[in-house]
Amino acid sequence: MKPVFNRILLKLSGQALAENGQFGINSESLISISKEIKEVTELGCQTAIVIGGGNIFRGITRDDRVIDEITGDYMGMLATVINGLALQSCLEKMNAITRVQSSFEMRQFCEPYIRRRAIRHLEKGRIVIFVGGTGNPYFTTDTSAALKAIEIGAEVILKATKVDGVYTDDPLKNKKAKRYEFLTYKEVLNNDLKVMDNTAITLCMNNHLPVIVFNLFRKGNLKQIVCGKGLKTVIADKNSTIFKREVS
Ligand code: UDP
């Protein structure tokens, strides 16, 4: 199988590292995700990752009697660093070469985010894990994924979820829910489809950056998606090449 992308940005939510809806980091989840990622890099696809922190701390879940909103967001951003280091460690135990870059300085633990250096790492086949979100409160790691993908020239954002794409309703609750094959950014925004937050989708739209929503928990699926196969929802401009490729 040959990858159809040269450089991807994989967005992982923190929850992907946890056991089914629970908090913290689950070893088995970490191992299976790392295997998927390593497989893709072995195909020669340059892989950058933005990881969330929701499995440890989410700003919005704070108890604001004790933790104020902005501090909650700082804590959420710190949570992404913990996840990034866990992912790095697991990938390196599988002999993958990785670098973690943080939006804010954590120089004892990882590199600071430097765009040119990140690109160089990718060109050398290293997996780059971006942590720390945007470095600003009031944002999400989805927005960070959009920003980083644009900055490093990724061809696509692969948004990992538990289901095969975007549906008309929650497919885990409603068996009649239908999956969208393609959506434009405007359709996502206008129908409030909650794929990513509006800031992230708007950034993608303004920069013509396609997003593929797919199921990371299907074994081998990341490889399928990177090779242009597998079930998914594509979000793109109507006239984008990826859009055309799928329709034809
Ligand atoms: N966060 C933030 N600024 C950012 C990214 C994240 O303040 O640029 C905080 C925010 O509190 C968020 C938490 O970090 O709830 C964890 O990120 P997110 O919810 O995006 O993680 P995910 O849902 O992907 O695990």
PDB file of C-alpha atoms and ligand atoms in Angstrom:
ATOM      1  CA  MET A   1       0.000   0.000   0.000  1.00  0.00           C
ATOM      2  CA  LYS A   2       1.234   3.493  -0.838  1.00  0.00           C
ATOM      3  CA  PRO A   3       0.356   6.620   1.128  1.00  0.00           C
ATOM      4  CA  VAL A   4      -1.564   9.303  -0.750  1.00  0.00           C
ATOM      5  CA  PHE A   5      -0.210  11.965   1.605  1.00  0.00           C
ATOM      6  CA  ASN A   6       3.362  13.003   2.118  1.00  0.00           C
ATOM      7  CA  ARG A   7       2.778  14.820   5.407  1.00  0.00           C
ATOM      8  CA  ILE A   8      -0.149  14.396   7.783  1.00  0.00           C
ATOM      9  CA  LEU A   9      -1.213  15.896  11.058  1.00  0.00           C
ATOM     10  CA  LEU A  10      -2.965  13.401  13.294  1.00  0.00           C
ATOM     11  CA  LYS A  11      -5.218  14.907  15.961  1.00  0.00           C
ATOM     12  CA  LEU A  12      -5.611  12.609  18.955  1.00  0.00           C
ATOM     13  CA  SER A  13      -7.892  13.514  21.794  1.00  0.00           C
ATOM     14  CA  GLY A  14      -6.584  12.739  25.241  1.00  0.00           C
ATOM     15  CA  GLN A  15      -9.480  10.330  25.604  1.00  0.00           C
ATOM     16  CA  ALA A  16      -7.882   8.107  22.968  1.00  0.00           C
ATOM     17  CA  LEU A  17      -5.225   7.179  25.541  1.00  0.00           C
ATOM     18  CA  ALA A  18      -7.726   6.321  28.247  1.00  0.00           C
ATOM     19  CA  GLU A  19      -9.805   3.226  28.773  1.00  0.00           C
ATOM     20  CA  ASN A  20     -13.349   3.658  27.438  1.00  0.00           C
ATOM     21  CA  GLY A  21     -14.586   6.976  28.797  1.00  0.00           C
ATOM     22  CA  GLN A  22     -12.374   6.831  31.884  1.00  0.00           C
ATOM     23  CA  PHE A  23      -9.625   9.145  33.080  1.00  0.00           C
ATOM     24  CA  GLY A  24      -5.871   8.714  32.875  1.00  0.00           C
ATOM     25  CA  ILE A  25      -3.633   6.736  30.567  1.00  0.00           C
ATOM     26  CA  ASN A  26      -4.291   3.112  29.720  1.00  0.00           C
ATOM     27  CA  SER A  27      -1.254   1.085  28.624  1.00  0.00           C
ATOM     28  CA  GLU A  28      -3.143  -1.050  26.114  1.00  0.00           C
ATOM     29  CA  SER A  29      -4.670   2.014  24.426  1.00  0.00           C
ATOM     30  CA  LEU A  30      -1.262   3.663  24.250  1.00  0.00           C
ATOM     31  CA  ILE A  31       0.332   0.560  22.749  1.00  0.00           C
ATOM     32  CA  SER A  32      -2.340   0.073  20.094  1.00  0.00           C
ATOM     33  CA  ILE A  33      -2.291   3.745  19.051  1.00  0.00           C
ATOM     34  CA  SER A  34       1.503   3.757  18.906  1.00  0.00           C
ATOM     35  CA  LYS A  35       1.463   0.658  16.679  1.00  0.00           C
ATOM     36  CA  GLU A  36      -0.949   2.381  14.297  1.00  0.00           C
ATOM     37  CA  ILE A  37       1.241   5.471  14.136  1.00  0.00           C
ATOM     38  CA  LYS A  38       4.454   3.562  13.640  1.00  0.00           C
ATOM     39  CA  GLU A  39       2.908   1.575  10.794  1.00  0.00           C
ATOM     40  CA  VAL A  40       2.105   4.775   8.938  1.00  0.00           C
ATOM     41  CA  THR A  41       5.580   6.269   9.327  1.00  0.00           C
ATOM     42  CA  GLU A  42       7.042   3.023   8.000  1.00  0.00           C
ATOM     43  CA  LEU A  43       5.156   3.696   4.771  1.00  0.00           C
ATOM     44  CA  GLY A  44       7.195   6.882   4.467  1.00  0.00           C
ATOM     45  CA  CYS A  45       4.412   9.255   5.487  1.00  0.00           C
ATOM     46  CA  GLN A  46       5.716  12.197   7.545  1.00  0.00           C
ATOM     47  CA  THR A  47       3.665  12.233  10.732  1.00  0.00           C
ATOM     48  CA  ALA A  48       3.003  15.075  13.120  1.00  0.00           C
ATOM     49  CA  ILE A  49       0.615  14.651  16.021  1.00  0.00           C
ATOM     50  CA  VAL A  50      -1.327  17.088  18.161  1.00  0.00           C
ATOM     51  CA  ILE A  51      -2.504  15.492  21.361  1.00  0.00           C
ATOM     52  CA  GLY A  52      -5.268  16.690  23.680  1.00  0.00           C
ATOM     53  CA  GLY A  53      -5.517  16.467  27.432  1.00  0.00           C
ATOM     54  CA  GLY A  54      -9.173  15.720  28.143  1.00  0.00           C
ATOM     55  CA  ASN A  55      -8.363  12.341  29.737  1.00  0.00           C
ATOM     56  CA  ILE A  56      -6.525  14.179  32.511  1.00  0.00           C
ATOM     57  CA  PHE A  57      -7.979  17.648  32.750  1.00  0.00           C
ATOM     58  CA  ARG A  58     -10.329  19.774  30.713  1.00  0.00           C
ATOM     59  CA  GLY A  59     -10.682  23.436  31.520  1.00  0.00           C
ATOM     60  CA  ILE A  60     -14.449  23.340  31.193  1.00  0.00           C
ATOM     61  CA  THR A  61     -14.799  20.524  33.714  1.00  0.00           C
ATOM     62  CA  ARG A  62     -13.148  22.518  36.472  1.00  0.00           C
ATOM     63  CA  ASP A  63     -14.985  23.365  39.649  1.00  0.00           C
ATOM     64  CA  ASP A  64     -14.896  27.155  39.394  1.00  0.00           C
ATOM     65  CA  ARG A  65     -15.469  27.574  43.098  1.00  0.00           C
ATOM     66  CA  VAL A  66     -11.831  26.565  43.489  1.00  0.00           C
ATOM     67  CA  ILE A  67     -10.116  26.815  40.096  1.00  0.00           C
ATOM     68  CA  ASP A  68     -10.668  29.839  37.901  1.00  0.00           C
ATOM     69  CA  GLU A  69     -11.311  29.494  34.192  1.00  0.00           C
ATOM     70  CA  ILE A  70      -7.904  30.527  32.925  1.00  0.00           C
ATOM     71  CA  THR A  71      -6.010  28.417  35.467  1.00  0.00           C
ATOM     72  CA  GLY A  72      -8.217  25.492  34.420  1.00  0.00           C
ATOM     73  CA  ASP A  73      -7.116  26.023  30.835  1.00  0.00           C
ATOM     74  CA  TYR A  74      -3.463  26.173  31.867  1.00  0.00           C
ATOM     75  CA  MET A  75      -3.964  22.861  33.655  1.00  0.00           C
ATOM     76  CA  GLY A  76      -5.577  21.404  30.540  1.00  0.00           C
ATOM     77  CA  MET A  77      -2.586  22.487  28.464  1.00  0.00           C
ATOM     78  CA  LEU A  78      -0.219  20.899  30.980  1.00  0.00           C
ATOM     79  CA  ALA A  79      -2.231  17.677  30.695  1.00  0.00           C
ATOM     80  CA  THR A  80      -1.384  17.534  26.981  1.00  0.00           C
ATOM     81  CA  VAL A  81       2.317  17.530  27.902  1.00  0.00           C
ATOM     82  CA  ILE A  82       1.828  14.459  30.098  1.00  0.00           C
ATOM     83  CA  ASN A  83       0.045  12.681  27.238  1.00  0.00           C
ATOM     84  CA  GLY A  84       2.692  13.720  24.715  1.00  0.00           C
ATOM     85  CA  LEU A  85       5.490  12.353  26.872  1.00  0.00           C
ATOM     86  CA  ALA A  86       3.592   9.093  27.370  1.00  0.00           C
ATOM     87  CA  LEU A  87       3.082   8.722  23.632  1.00  0.00           C
ATOM     88  CA  GLN A  88       6.715   9.561  22.921  1.00  0.00           C
ATOM     89  CA  SER A  89       7.921   6.994  25.390  1.00  0.00           C
ATOM     90  CA  CYS A  90       5.669   4.257  24.044  1.00  0.00           C
ATOM     91  CA  LEU A  91       6.635   4.990  20.424  1.00  0.00           C
ATOM     92  CA  GLU A  92      10.325   4.960  21.308  1.00  0.00           C
ATOM     93  CA  LYS A  93       9.934   1.597  23.038  1.00  0.00           C
ATOM     94  CA  MET A  94       8.844   0.435  19.576  1.00  0.00           C
ATOM     95  CA  ASN A  95      12.018   1.953  18.109  1.00  0.00           C
ATOM     96  CA  ALA A  96      10.319   4.899  16.427  1.00  0.00           C
ATOM     97  CA  ILE A  97      12.231   8.180  16.509  1.00  0.00           C
ATOM     98  CA  THR A  98      10.228  11.033  17.958  1.00  0.00           C
ATOM     99  CA  ARG A  99      10.443  14.596  19.163  1.00  0.00           C
ATOM    100  CA  VAL A 100       8.017  16.426  21.445  1.00  0.00           C
ATOM    101  CA  GLN A 101       7.593  20.157  20.904  1.00  0.00           C
ATOM    102  CA  SER A 102       5.667  22.342  23.337  1.00  0.00           C
ATOM    103  CA  SER A 103       3.936  25.648  22.659  1.00  0.00           C
ATOM    104  CA  PHE A 104       5.265  26.927  25.970  1.00  0.00           C
ATOM    105  CA  GLU A 105       8.719  26.352  27.405  1.00  0.00           C
ATOM    106  CA  MET A 106       9.216  23.035  29.180  1.00  0.00           C
ATOM    107  CA  ARG A 107      12.845  22.730  28.282  1.00  0.00           C
ATOM    108  CA  GLN A 108      13.744  20.047  30.776  1.00  0.00           C
ATOM    109  CA  PHE A 109      11.158  17.763  29.184  1.00  0.00           C
ATOM    110  CA  CYS A 110      10.910  18.643  25.526  1.00  0.00           C
ATOM    111  CA  GLU A 111      11.805  21.088  22.765  1.00  0.00           C
ATOM    112  CA  PRO A 112      10.064  24.412  22.378  1.00  0.00           C
ATOM    113  CA  TYR A 113       7.892  24.685  19.279  1.00  0.00           C
ATOM    114  CA  ILE A 114      10.067  25.906  16.408  1.00  0.00           C
ATOM    115  CA  ARG A 115       8.378  25.607  13.055  1.00  0.00           C
ATOM    116  CA  ARG A 116      11.508  25.114  10.971  1.00  0.00           C
ATOM    117  CA  ARG A 117      12.904  22.567  13.377  1.00  0.00           C
ATOM    118  CA  ALA A 118       9.628  20.649  13.398  1.00  0.00           C
ATOM    119  CA  ILE A 119       9.671  20.500   9.598  1.00  0.00           C
ATOM    120  CA  ARG A 120      13.286  19.300   9.621  1.00  0.00           C
ATOM    121  CA  HIS A 121      12.414  16.511  12.057  1.00  0.00           C
ATOM    122  CA  LEU A 122       9.567  15.427   9.803  1.00  0.00           C
ATOM    123  CA  GLU A 123      11.806  15.447   6.738  1.00  0.00           C
ATOM    124  CA  LYS A 124      14.173  13.159   8.608  1.00  0.00           C
ATOM    125  CA  GLY A 125      11.327  10.733   9.319  1.00  0.00           C
ATOM    126  CA  ARG A 126      10.910  11.602  12.994  1.00  0.00           C
ATOM    127  CA  ILE A 127       7.444  11.648  14.491  1.00  0.00           C
ATOM    128  CA  VAL A 128       6.766  15.112  15.904  1.00  0.00           C
ATOM    129  CA  ILE A 129       4.329  15.327  18.812  1.00  0.00           C
ATOM    130  CA  PHE A 130       3.016  18.825  19.471  1.00  0.00           C
ATOM    131  CA  VAL A 131       1.881  19.493  23.023  1.00  0.00           C
ATOM    132  CA  GLY A 132       0.685  22.499  24.988  1.00  0.00           C
ATOM    133  CA  GLY A 133      -2.213  23.322  22.659  1.00  0.00           C
ATOM    134  CA  THR A 134      -1.963  26.842  21.287  1.00  0.00           C
ATOM    135  CA  GLY A 135      -0.324  27.993  24.519  1.00  0.00           C
ATOM    136  CA  ASN A 136      -3.351  30.214  25.160  1.00  0.00           C
ATOM    137  CA  PRO A 137      -6.432  29.733  27.303  1.00  0.00           C
ATOM    138  CA  TYR A 138      -9.886  29.749  25.647  1.00  0.00           C
ATOM    139  CA  PHE A 139      -8.691  27.547  22.792  1.00  0.00           C
ATOM    140  CA  THR A 140      -8.789  23.824  22.150  1.00  0.00           C
ATOM    141  CA  THR A 141      -6.286  21.321  20.895  1.00  0.00           C
ATOM    142  CA  ASP A 142      -8.405  21.040  17.722  1.00  0.00           C
ATOM    143  CA  THR A 143      -7.557  24.656  17.007  1.00  0.00           C
ATOM    144  CA  SER A 144      -3.949  23.894  17.811  1.00  0.00           C
ATOM    145  CA  ALA A 145      -4.103  21.011  15.310  1.00  0.00           C
ATOM    146  CA  ALA A 146      -5.414  23.333  12.598  1.00  0.00           C
ATOM    147  CA  LEU A 147      -2.737  25.937  13.335  1.00  0.00           C
ATOM    148  CA  LYS A 148       0.136  23.469  13.434  1.00  0.00           C
ATOM    149  CA  ALA A 149      -1.032  21.659  10.297  1.00  0.00           C
ATOM    150  CA  ILE A 150      -1.085  24.940   8.396  1.00  0.00           C
ATOM    151  CA  GLU A 151       2.281  26.051   9.754  1.00  0.00           C
ATOM    152  CA  ILE A 152       4.126  22.826   8.937  1.00  0.00           C
ATOM    153  CA  GLY A 153       2.430  22.405   5.555  1.00  0.00           C
ATOM    154  CA  ALA A 154       0.558  19.188   6.363  1.00  0.00           C
ATOM    155  CA  GLU A 155      -1.724  18.156   3.505  1.00  0.00           C
ATOM    156  CA  VAL A 156      -4.511  16.981   5.772  1.00  0.00           C
ATOM    157  CA  ILE A 157      -5.696  16.766   9.368  1.00  0.00           C
ATOM    158  CA  LEU A 158      -6.693  13.261  10.368  1.00  0.00           C
ATOM    159  CA  LYS A 159      -9.116  13.679  13.218  1.00  0.00           C
ATOM    160  CA  ALA A 160      -9.215  10.437  15.176  1.00  0.00           C
ATOM    161  CA  THR A 161     -12.541   9.434  16.723  1.00  0.00           C
ATOM    162  CA  LYS A 162     -14.297   6.306  17.983  1.00  0.00           C
ATOM    163  CA  VAL A 163     -16.592   6.121  14.957  1.00  0.00           C
ATOM    164  CA  ASP A 164     -16.193   6.026  11.177  1.00  0.00           C
ATOM    165  CA  GLY A 165     -16.765   9.712  10.501  1.00  0.00           C
ATOM    166  CA  VAL A 166     -19.406  12.379  10.983  1.00  0.00           C
ATOM    167  CA  TYR A 167     -22.972  11.117  11.317  1.00  0.00           C
ATOM    168  CA  THR A 168     -26.462  12.572  11.236  1.00  0.00           C
ATOM    169  CA  ASP A 169     -26.789  11.445  14.882  1.00  0.00           C
ATOM    170  CA  ASP A 170     -24.646   9.627  17.452  1.00  0.00           C
ATOM    171  CA  PRO A 171     -24.092   6.238  15.753  1.00  0.00           C
ATOM    172  CA  LEU A 172     -23.312   4.591  19.096  1.00  0.00           C
ATOM    173  CA  LYS A 173     -26.800   5.493  20.316  1.00  0.00           C
ATOM    174  CA  ASN A 174     -28.847   5.651  17.133  1.00  0.00           C
ATOM    175  CA  LYS A 175     -28.443   2.711  14.725  1.00  0.00           C
ATOM    176  CA  LYS A 176     -30.238   4.669  11.992  1.00  0.00           C
ATOM    177  CA  ALA A 177     -27.656   7.463  12.032  1.00  0.00           C
ATOM    178  CA  LYS A 178     -26.113   7.973   8.580  1.00  0.00           C
ATOM    179  CA  ARG A 179     -22.493   8.791   7.876  1.00  0.00           C
ATOM    180  CA  TYR A 180     -21.673  11.743   5.672  1.00  0.00           C
ATOM    181  CA  GLU A 181     -19.134  10.845   2.982  1.00  0.00           C
ATOM    182  CA  PHE A 182     -18.260  14.484   2.300  1.00  0.00           C
ATOM    183  CA  LEU A 183     -18.988  17.774   3.923  1.00  0.00           C
ATOM    184  CA  THR A 184     -17.925  21.277   3.107  1.00  0.00           C
ATOM    185  CA  TYR A 185     -16.598  23.453   5.919  1.00  0.00           C
ATOM    186  CA  LYS A 186     -19.704  25.617   5.593  1.00  0.00           C
ATOM    187  CA  GLU A 187     -21.967  22.597   6.083  1.00  0.00           C
ATOM    188  CA  VAL A 188     -20.100  21.709   9.263  1.00  0.00           C
ATOM    189  CA  LEU A 189     -20.375  25.265  10.545  1.00  0.00           C
ATOM    190  CA  ASN A 190     -23.943  25.974   9.472  1.00  0.00           C
ATOM    191  CA  ASN A 191     -25.303  22.677  10.796  1.00  0.00           C
ATOM    192  CA  ASP A 192     -23.278  22.913  14.000  1.00  0.00           C
ATOM    193  CA  LEU A 193     -21.955  19.395  13.391  1.00  0.00           C
ATOM    194  CA  LYS A 194     -19.461  19.523  16.276  1.00  0.00           C
ATOM    195  CA  VAL A 195     -16.639  17.765  14.446  1.00  0.00           C
ATOM    196  CA  MET A 196     -14.120  20.255  15.721  1.00  0.00           C
ATOM    197  CA  ASP A 197     -14.813  23.628  17.269  1.00  0.00           C
ATOM    198  CA  ASN A 198     -15.728  26.491  14.964  1.00  0.00           C
ATOM    199  CA  THR A 199     -12.373  28.248  15.311  1.00  0.00           C
ATOM    200  CA  ALA A 200     -10.573  25.123  14.098  1.00  0.00           C
ATOM    201  CA  ILE A 201     -12.960  24.542  11.179  1.00  0.00           C
ATOM    202  CA  THR A 202     -12.771  28.197  10.137  1.00  0.00           C
ATOM    203  CA  LEU A 203      -8.974  28.065  10.107  1.00  0.00           C
ATOM    204  CA  CYS A 204      -9.100  24.946   7.936  1.00  0.00           C
ATOM    205  CA  MET A 205     -11.636  26.557   5.605  1.00  0.00           C
ATOM    206  CA  ASN A 206      -9.626  29.759   5.190  1.00  0.00           C
ATOM    207  CA  ASN A 207      -6.496  27.765   4.418  1.00  0.00           C
ATOM    208  CA  HIS A 208      -8.143  25.060   2.254  1.00  0.00           C
ATOM    209  CA  LEU A 209      -6.891  22.365   4.581  1.00  0.00           C
ATOM    210  CA  PRO A 210      -8.916  19.143   4.339  1.00  0.00           C
ATOM    211  CA  VAL A 211      -9.965  17.253   7.453  1.00  0.00           C
ATOM    212  CA  ILE A 212     -10.621  13.521   7.490  1.00  0.00           C
ATOM    213  CA  VAL A 213     -12.665  12.183  10.376  1.00  0.00           C
ATOM    214  CA  PHE A 214     -12.074   8.469  10.921  1.00  0.00           C
ATOM    215  CA  ASN A 215     -12.089   5.641  13.446  1.00  0.00           C
ATOM    216  CA  LEU A 216      -8.732   5.119  15.112  1.00  0.00           C
ATOM    217  CA  PHE A 217      -9.953   2.113  17.047  1.00  0.00           C
ATOM    218  CA  ARG A 218     -10.321  -0.124  14.039  1.00  0.00           C
ATOM    219  CA  LYS A 219      -7.075  -2.053  13.741  1.00  0.00           C
ATOM    220  CA  GLY A 220      -4.981  -0.957  10.752  1.00  0.00           C
ATOM    221  CA  ASN A 221      -7.396   1.842   9.908  1.00  0.00           C
ATOM    222  CA  LEU A 222      -4.924   4.716  10.152  1.00  0.00           C
ATOM    223  CA  LYS A 223      -2.839   3.017   7.470  1.00  0.00           C
ATOM    224  CA  GLN A 224      -5.940   2.523   5.319  1.00  0.00           C
ATOM    225  CA  ILE A 225      -6.871   6.180   5.635  1.00  0.00           C
ATOM    226  CA  VAL A 226      -3.360   7.375   4.838  1.00  0.00           C
ATOM    227  CA  CYS A 227      -3.486   5.187   1.733  1.00  0.00           C
ATOM    228  CA  GLY A 228      -6.773   6.772   0.612  1.00  0.00           C
ATOM    229  CA  LYS A 229      -8.961   3.836   1.720  1.00  0.00           C
ATOM    230  CA  GLY A 230     -11.270   3.053   4.637  1.00  0.00           C
ATOM    231  CA  LEU A 231     -14.504   4.532   5.926  1.00  0.00           C
ATOM    232  CA  LYS A 232     -14.377   8.230   6.732  1.00  0.00           C
ATOM    233  CA  THR A 233     -15.907  11.641   6.312  1.00  0.00           C
ATOM    234  CA  VAL A 234     -13.946  14.148   4.251  1.00  0.00           C
ATOM    235  CA  ILE A 235     -14.382  17.825   5.046  1.00  0.00           C
ATOM    236  CA  ALA A 236     -12.976  19.998   2.306  1.00  0.00           C
ATOM    237  CA  ASP A 237     -13.649  22.599  -0.362  1.00  0.00           C
ATOM    238  CA  LYS A 238     -16.001  21.331  -3.046  1.00  0.00           C
ATOM    239  CA  ASN A 239     -13.263  21.728  -5.643  1.00  0.00           C
ATOM    240  CA  SER A 240     -10.337  20.411  -3.594  1.00  0.00           C
ATOM    241  CA  THR A 241      -8.340  17.533  -5.066  1.00  0.00           C
ATOM    242  CA  ILE A 242      -9.113  15.246  -2.165  1.00  0.00           C
ATOM    243  CA  PHE A 243     -12.800  15.962  -2.636  1.00  0.00           C
ATOM    244  CA  LYS A 244     -12.611  15.213  -6.344  1.00  0.00           C
ATOM    245  CA  ARG A 245     -10.577  12.082  -5.777  1.00  0.00           C
ATOM    246  CA  GLU A 246     -13.265  10.684  -3.517  1.00  0.00           C
ATOM    247  CA  VAL A 247     -16.155  11.556  -5.825  1.00  0.00           C
ATOM    248  CA  SER A 248     -14.624  10.217  -9.015  1.00  0.00           C
TER     249      SER A 248
HETATM  250  N1  UDP B   1      -6.504  24.168  26.293  1.00  0.00           N
HETATM  251  C1  UDP B   1      -6.301  25.528  26.252  1.00  0.00           C
HETATM  252  N2  UDP B   1      -5.743  26.093  25.133  1.00  0.00           N
HETATM  253  C2  UDP B   1      -5.394  25.361  24.046  1.00  0.00           C
HETATM  254  C3  UDP B   1      -5.626  23.963  24.079  1.00  0.00           C
HETATM  255  C4  UDP B   1      -6.177  23.396  25.212  1.00  0.00           C
HETATM  256  O1  UDP B   1      -6.599  26.237  27.205  1.00  0.00           O
HETATM  257  O2  UDP B   1      -4.883  25.924  23.069  1.00  0.00           O
HETATM  258  C5  UDP B   1      -7.008  23.546  27.532  1.00  0.00           C
HETATM  259  C6  UDP B   1      -8.531  23.582  27.655  1.00  0.00           C
HETATM  260  O3  UDP B   1      -8.845  23.757  29.022  1.00  0.00           O
HETATM  261  C7  UDP B   1      -8.940  22.190  27.212  1.00  0.00           C
HETATM  262  C8  UDP B   1      -7.799  21.346  27.730  1.00  0.00           C
HETATM  263  O4  UDP B   1      -6.642  22.177  27.558  1.00  0.00           O
HETATM  264  O5  UDP B   1     -10.170  21.808  27.755  1.00  0.00           O
HETATM  265  C9  UDP B   1      -7.571  20.034  27.042  1.00  0.00           C
HETATM  266  O6  UDP B   1      -7.603  20.217  25.644  1.00  0.00           O
HETATM  267  P1  UDP B   1      -8.772  19.592  24.759  1.00  0.00           P
HETATM  268  O7  UDP B   1     -10.077  19.703  25.481  1.00  0.00           O
HETATM  269  O8  UDP B   1      -8.708  20.191  23.409  1.00  0.00           O
HETATM  270  O9  UDP B   1      -8.293  18.082  24.710  1.00  0.00           O
HETATM  271  P2  UDP B   1      -8.996  16.833  24.019  1.00  0.00           P
HETATM  272  O10 UDP B   1     -10.485  16.999  24.087  1.00  0.00           O
HETATM  273  O11 UDP B   1      -8.528  16.805  22.598  1.00  0.00           O
HETATM  274  O12 UDP B   1      -8.481  15.675  24.801  1.00  0.00           O
END
